[in-house]
Amino acid sequence: MKKLFFSIFLATQSITLSVYALETAPVVIDQEKQDTYNACKKSALDRREVLMTPARKEYVLSSQTITDKAKKDFDKIKWYIPSSYMPHAKKIQDEKNQAMLSIQEKIAKVRSVAFSTWKAENALCDFQLASNEKEKNILVKK
């Protein structure tokens, strides 16, 4: 009985280990293909940065302009008595928030376009790296 149990245990263990080895075995890719793949990934990142850089610069400049305007407006009302200061301060803050909202919406659109472009180019790189039709079909279904 012990031999039977031990045999079943060993068989189960060897099946489990072989399945695990199949799942974790490194995929061997030739160096030229790997270099092409890495260059493709780098190009996708560079393209994303090309899209994002002008938007970031515009965001920084616009937000600085809006903040400076709000500071000047606050400086103008700092001598007001508290009862009239609060409504004016709230109005200035609301104007600043409204102006920042439009800039944030613009940067969100650019970020979305840059991310989707980057994701599509990454998928294309993965598709080019796939060595056979089965791998390509799996990538297409994703």
mmCIF file of C-alpha atoms in Angstrom, residues 22 47 61-62 118 136:
data_model
loop_
_atom_site.group_PDB
_atom_site.id
_atom_site.type_symbol
_atom_site.label_atom_id
_atom_site.label_comp_id
_atom_site.label_asym_id
_atom_site.label_seq_id
_atom_site.Cartn_x
_atom_site.Cartn_y
_atom_site.Cartn_z
ATOM 1 C CA LEU A 22 6.706 24.267 -19.435
ATOM 2 C CA ARG A 47 6.900 58.546 -29.961
ATOM 3 C CA LEU A 61 3.309 77.480 -18.594
ATOM 4 C CA SER A 62 -0.473 77.794 -18.420
ATOM 5 C CA TRP A 118 2.107 53.663 -27.361
ATOM 6 C CA LYS A 136 0.238 35.709 -33.606
#
